[in-house]
GROMACS .gro file of C-alpha atoms in nm:
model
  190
    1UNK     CA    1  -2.642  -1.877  -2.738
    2UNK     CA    2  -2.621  -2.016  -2.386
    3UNK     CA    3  -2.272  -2.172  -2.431
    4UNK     CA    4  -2.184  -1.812  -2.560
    5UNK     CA    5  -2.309  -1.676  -2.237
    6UNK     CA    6  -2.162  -1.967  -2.011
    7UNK     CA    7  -1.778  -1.833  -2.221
    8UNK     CA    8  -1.840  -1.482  -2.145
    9UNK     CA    9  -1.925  -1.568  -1.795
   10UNK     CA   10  -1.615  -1.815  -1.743
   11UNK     CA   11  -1.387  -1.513  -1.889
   12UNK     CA   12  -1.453  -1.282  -1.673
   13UNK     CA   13  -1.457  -1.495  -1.360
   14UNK     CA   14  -1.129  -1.616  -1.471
   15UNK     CA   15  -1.037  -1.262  -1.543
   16UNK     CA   16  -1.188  -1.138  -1.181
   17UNK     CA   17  -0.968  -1.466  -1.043
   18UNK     CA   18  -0.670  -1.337  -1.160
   19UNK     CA   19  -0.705  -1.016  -1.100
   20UNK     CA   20  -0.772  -1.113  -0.679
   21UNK     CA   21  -0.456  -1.346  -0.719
   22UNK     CA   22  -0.264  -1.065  -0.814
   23UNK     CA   23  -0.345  -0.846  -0.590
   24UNK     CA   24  -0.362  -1.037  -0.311
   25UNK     CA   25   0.030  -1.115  -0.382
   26UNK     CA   26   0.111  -0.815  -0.282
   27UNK     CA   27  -0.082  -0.722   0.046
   28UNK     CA   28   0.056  -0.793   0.399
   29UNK     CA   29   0.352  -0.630   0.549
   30UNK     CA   30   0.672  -0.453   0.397
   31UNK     CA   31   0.950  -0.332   0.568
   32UNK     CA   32   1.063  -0.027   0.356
   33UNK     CA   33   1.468   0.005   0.238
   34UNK     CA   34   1.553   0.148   0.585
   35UNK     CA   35   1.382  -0.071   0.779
   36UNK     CA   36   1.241   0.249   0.970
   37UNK     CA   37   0.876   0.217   0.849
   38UNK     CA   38   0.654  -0.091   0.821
   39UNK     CA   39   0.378  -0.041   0.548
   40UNK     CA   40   0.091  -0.261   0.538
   41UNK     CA   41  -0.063  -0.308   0.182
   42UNK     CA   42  -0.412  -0.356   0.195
   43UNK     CA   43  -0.734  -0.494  -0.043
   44UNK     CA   44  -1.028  -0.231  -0.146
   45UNK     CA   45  -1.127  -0.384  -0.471
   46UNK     CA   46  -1.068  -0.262  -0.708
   47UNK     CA   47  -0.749  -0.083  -0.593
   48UNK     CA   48  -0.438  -0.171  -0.329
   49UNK     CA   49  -0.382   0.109  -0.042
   50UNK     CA   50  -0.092   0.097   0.167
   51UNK     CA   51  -0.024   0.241   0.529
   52UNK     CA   52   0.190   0.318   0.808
   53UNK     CA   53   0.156  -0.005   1.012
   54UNK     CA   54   0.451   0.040   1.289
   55UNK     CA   55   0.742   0.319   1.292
   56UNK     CA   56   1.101   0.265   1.459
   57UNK     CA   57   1.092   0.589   1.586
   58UNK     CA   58   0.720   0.786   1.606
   59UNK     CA   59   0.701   1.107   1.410
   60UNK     CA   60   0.487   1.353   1.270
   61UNK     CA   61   0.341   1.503   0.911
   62UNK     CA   62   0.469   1.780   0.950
   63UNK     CA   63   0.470   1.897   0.592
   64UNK     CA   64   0.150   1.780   0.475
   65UNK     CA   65  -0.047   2.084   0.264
   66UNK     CA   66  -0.398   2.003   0.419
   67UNK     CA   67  -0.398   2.252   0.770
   68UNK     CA   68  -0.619   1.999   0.950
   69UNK     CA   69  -0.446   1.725   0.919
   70UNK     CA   70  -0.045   1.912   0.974
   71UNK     CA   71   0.124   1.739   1.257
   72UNK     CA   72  -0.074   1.434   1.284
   73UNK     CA   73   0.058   1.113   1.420
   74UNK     CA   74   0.247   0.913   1.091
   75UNK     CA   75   0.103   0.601   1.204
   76UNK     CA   76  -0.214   0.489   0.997
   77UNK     CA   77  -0.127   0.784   0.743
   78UNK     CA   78  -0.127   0.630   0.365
   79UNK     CA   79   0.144   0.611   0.186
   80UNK     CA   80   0.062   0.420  -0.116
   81UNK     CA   81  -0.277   0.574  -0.277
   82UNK     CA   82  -0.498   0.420  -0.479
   83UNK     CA   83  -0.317   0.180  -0.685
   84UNK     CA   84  -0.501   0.011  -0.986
   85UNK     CA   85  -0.367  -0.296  -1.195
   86UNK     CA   86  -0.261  -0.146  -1.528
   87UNK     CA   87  -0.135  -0.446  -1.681
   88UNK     CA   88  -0.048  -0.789  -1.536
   89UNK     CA   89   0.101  -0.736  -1.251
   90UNK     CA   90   0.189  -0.379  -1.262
   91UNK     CA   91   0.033  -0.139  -1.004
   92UNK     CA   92   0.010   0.251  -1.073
   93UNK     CA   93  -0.113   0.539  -0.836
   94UNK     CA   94   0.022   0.776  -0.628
   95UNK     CA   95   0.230   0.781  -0.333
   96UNK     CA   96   0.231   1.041  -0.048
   97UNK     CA   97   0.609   1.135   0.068
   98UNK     CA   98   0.556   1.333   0.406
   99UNK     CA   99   0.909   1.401   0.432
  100UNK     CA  100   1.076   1.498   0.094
  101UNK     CA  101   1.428   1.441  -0.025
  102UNK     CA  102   1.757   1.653  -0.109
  103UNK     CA  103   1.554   1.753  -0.431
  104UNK     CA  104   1.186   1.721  -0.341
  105UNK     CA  105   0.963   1.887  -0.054
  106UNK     CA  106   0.772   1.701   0.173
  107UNK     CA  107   0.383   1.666   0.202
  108UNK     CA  108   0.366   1.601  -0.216
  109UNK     CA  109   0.186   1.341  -0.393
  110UNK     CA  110   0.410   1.170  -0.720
  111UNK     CA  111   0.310   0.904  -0.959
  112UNK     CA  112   0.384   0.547  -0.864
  113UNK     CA  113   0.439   0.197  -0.985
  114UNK     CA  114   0.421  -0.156  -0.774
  115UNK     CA  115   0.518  -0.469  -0.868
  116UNK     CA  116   0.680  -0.818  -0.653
  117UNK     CA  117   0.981  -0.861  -0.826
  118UNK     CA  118   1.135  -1.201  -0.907
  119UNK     CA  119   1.270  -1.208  -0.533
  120UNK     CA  120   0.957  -1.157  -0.369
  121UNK     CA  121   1.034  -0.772  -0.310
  122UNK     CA  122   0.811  -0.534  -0.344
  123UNK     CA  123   0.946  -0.262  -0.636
  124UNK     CA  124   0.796   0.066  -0.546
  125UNK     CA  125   0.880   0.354  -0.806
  126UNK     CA  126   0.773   0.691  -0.816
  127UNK     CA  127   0.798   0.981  -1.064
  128UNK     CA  128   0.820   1.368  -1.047
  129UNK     CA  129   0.658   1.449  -1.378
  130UNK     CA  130   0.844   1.197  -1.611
  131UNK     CA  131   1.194   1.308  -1.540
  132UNK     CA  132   1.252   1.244  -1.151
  133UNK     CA  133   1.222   0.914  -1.049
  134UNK     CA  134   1.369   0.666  -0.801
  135UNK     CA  135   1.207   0.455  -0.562
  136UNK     CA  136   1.267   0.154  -0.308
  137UNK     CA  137   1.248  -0.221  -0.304
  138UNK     CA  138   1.054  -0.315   0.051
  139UNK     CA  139   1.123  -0.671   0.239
  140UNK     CA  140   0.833  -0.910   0.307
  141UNK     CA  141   0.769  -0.957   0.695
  142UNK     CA  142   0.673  -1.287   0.741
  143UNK     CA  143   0.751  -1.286   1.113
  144UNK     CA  144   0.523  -1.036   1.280
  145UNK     CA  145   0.782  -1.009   1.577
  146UNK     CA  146   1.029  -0.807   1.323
  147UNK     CA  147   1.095  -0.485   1.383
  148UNK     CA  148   0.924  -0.204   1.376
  149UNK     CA  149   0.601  -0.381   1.583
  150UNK     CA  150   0.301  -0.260   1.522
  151UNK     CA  151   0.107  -0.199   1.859
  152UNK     CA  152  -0.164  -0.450   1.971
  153UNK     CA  153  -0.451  -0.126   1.997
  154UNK     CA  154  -0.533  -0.114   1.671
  155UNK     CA  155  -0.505   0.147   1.352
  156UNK     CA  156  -0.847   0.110   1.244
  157UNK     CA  157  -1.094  -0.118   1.407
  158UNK     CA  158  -1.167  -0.436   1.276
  159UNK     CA  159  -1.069  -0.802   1.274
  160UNK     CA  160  -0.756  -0.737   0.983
  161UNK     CA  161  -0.614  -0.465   1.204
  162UNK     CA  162  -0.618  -0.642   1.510
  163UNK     CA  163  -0.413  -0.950   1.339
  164UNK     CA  164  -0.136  -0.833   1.146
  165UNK     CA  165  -0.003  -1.185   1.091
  166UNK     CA  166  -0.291  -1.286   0.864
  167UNK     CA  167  -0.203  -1.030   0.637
  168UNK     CA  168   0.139  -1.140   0.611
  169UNK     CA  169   0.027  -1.472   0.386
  170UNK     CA  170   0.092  -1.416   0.037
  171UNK     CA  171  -0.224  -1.501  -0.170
  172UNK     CA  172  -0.461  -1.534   0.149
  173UNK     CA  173  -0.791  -1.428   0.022
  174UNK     CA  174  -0.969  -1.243   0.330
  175UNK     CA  175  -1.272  -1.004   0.376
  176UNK     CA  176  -1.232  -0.656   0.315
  177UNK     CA  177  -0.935  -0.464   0.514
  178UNK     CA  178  -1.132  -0.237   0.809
  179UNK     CA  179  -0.940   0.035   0.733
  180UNK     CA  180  -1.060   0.109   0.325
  181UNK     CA  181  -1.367   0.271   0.480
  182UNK     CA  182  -1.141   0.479   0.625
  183UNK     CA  183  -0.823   0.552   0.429
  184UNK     CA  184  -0.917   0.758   0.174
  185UNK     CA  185  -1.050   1.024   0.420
  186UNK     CA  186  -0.709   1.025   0.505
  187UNK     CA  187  -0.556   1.129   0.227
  188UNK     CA  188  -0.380   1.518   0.225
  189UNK     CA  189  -0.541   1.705   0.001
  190UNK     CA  190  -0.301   1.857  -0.223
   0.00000   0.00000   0.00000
């Protein structure tokens, strides 16, 4: 009975193990296709959230559906929402696009997967129903002087949001991000 218990136990911290491993691969920095928008990608066990960090040029969400929170600065605003591990290495949730496309409006919420690819790119791809979809592969930044910078006042306060650069290490396991107290209050309510 007790080596029963002692197997059960070593699964699921193996399990739990993996599970951190994975997701820790993909927090840090990513520079999106563009290179206009730096998203940091964040731990809040169980799920990954990922937010404006820096922006080359500051703007606005101007077409988000929630009245209160129309216009607001982009910076801090998440992008990536709530993603859970659905398989090995596969993230799904939603993502927020505040500005839209040729064929979608801005200030909507679509289905999204995350994965690193074999490159070390992060493969972000999101859905409109089941029959739109495209998405982005976003760069690593592993030197926090790349461009866009975030600024040294801080998003959220905390010791994660005042030092980007730990972030930036694949794998490093870390205390809980500042901001996940935070983030999901800051989501547009659709």
């Amino acid at each position: 009975m007790l080596a029963k218990l002692l197997g059960v136990a070593g699964l699921l911290l193996v399990s739990t193990s993996v599970t951190a491993r994975c997701q820790n691969a993909l927090t840090g920095d990513w520079l999106v296709e563009d290179k206009s928008i730096r998203v940091r990608v964040i731990s809040c066990p169980p799920a990954l959230w990922g937010y404006v960090a820096a922006e080359k040029t500051p703007g606005r969400d101007m077409s988000n559906p929630d009245p209160a929170m129309r216009g607001r600065p982009m910076l801090g605003v998440p992008l990536l929402i709530n993603l859970q591990e659905t398989e090995k290495g596969l993230w799904a949730g939603k993502i927020y696009d505040p500005k839209g496309t040729a064929v979608t409006a801005g200030g909507k919420q679509y289905d999204v997967t995350a994965r690193l690819t074999a490159k070390g790119q992060l493969e972000v791809r999101g859905c409109m129903g089941k029959i739109f979809c495209g998405g982005q592969d976003w760069t690593r930044i592993t030197d926090p002087a790349t461009p866009p910078v975030p600024s040294p006042t801080p998003i959220f306060s905390g010791p994660s949001a005042t030092t980007p650069a730990k972030l930036t290490k694949p794998g490093a396991q870390s205390a809980q991000d500042p901001a996940c107290s935070l983030i999901a209050a800051m989501v547009p309510k659709s």
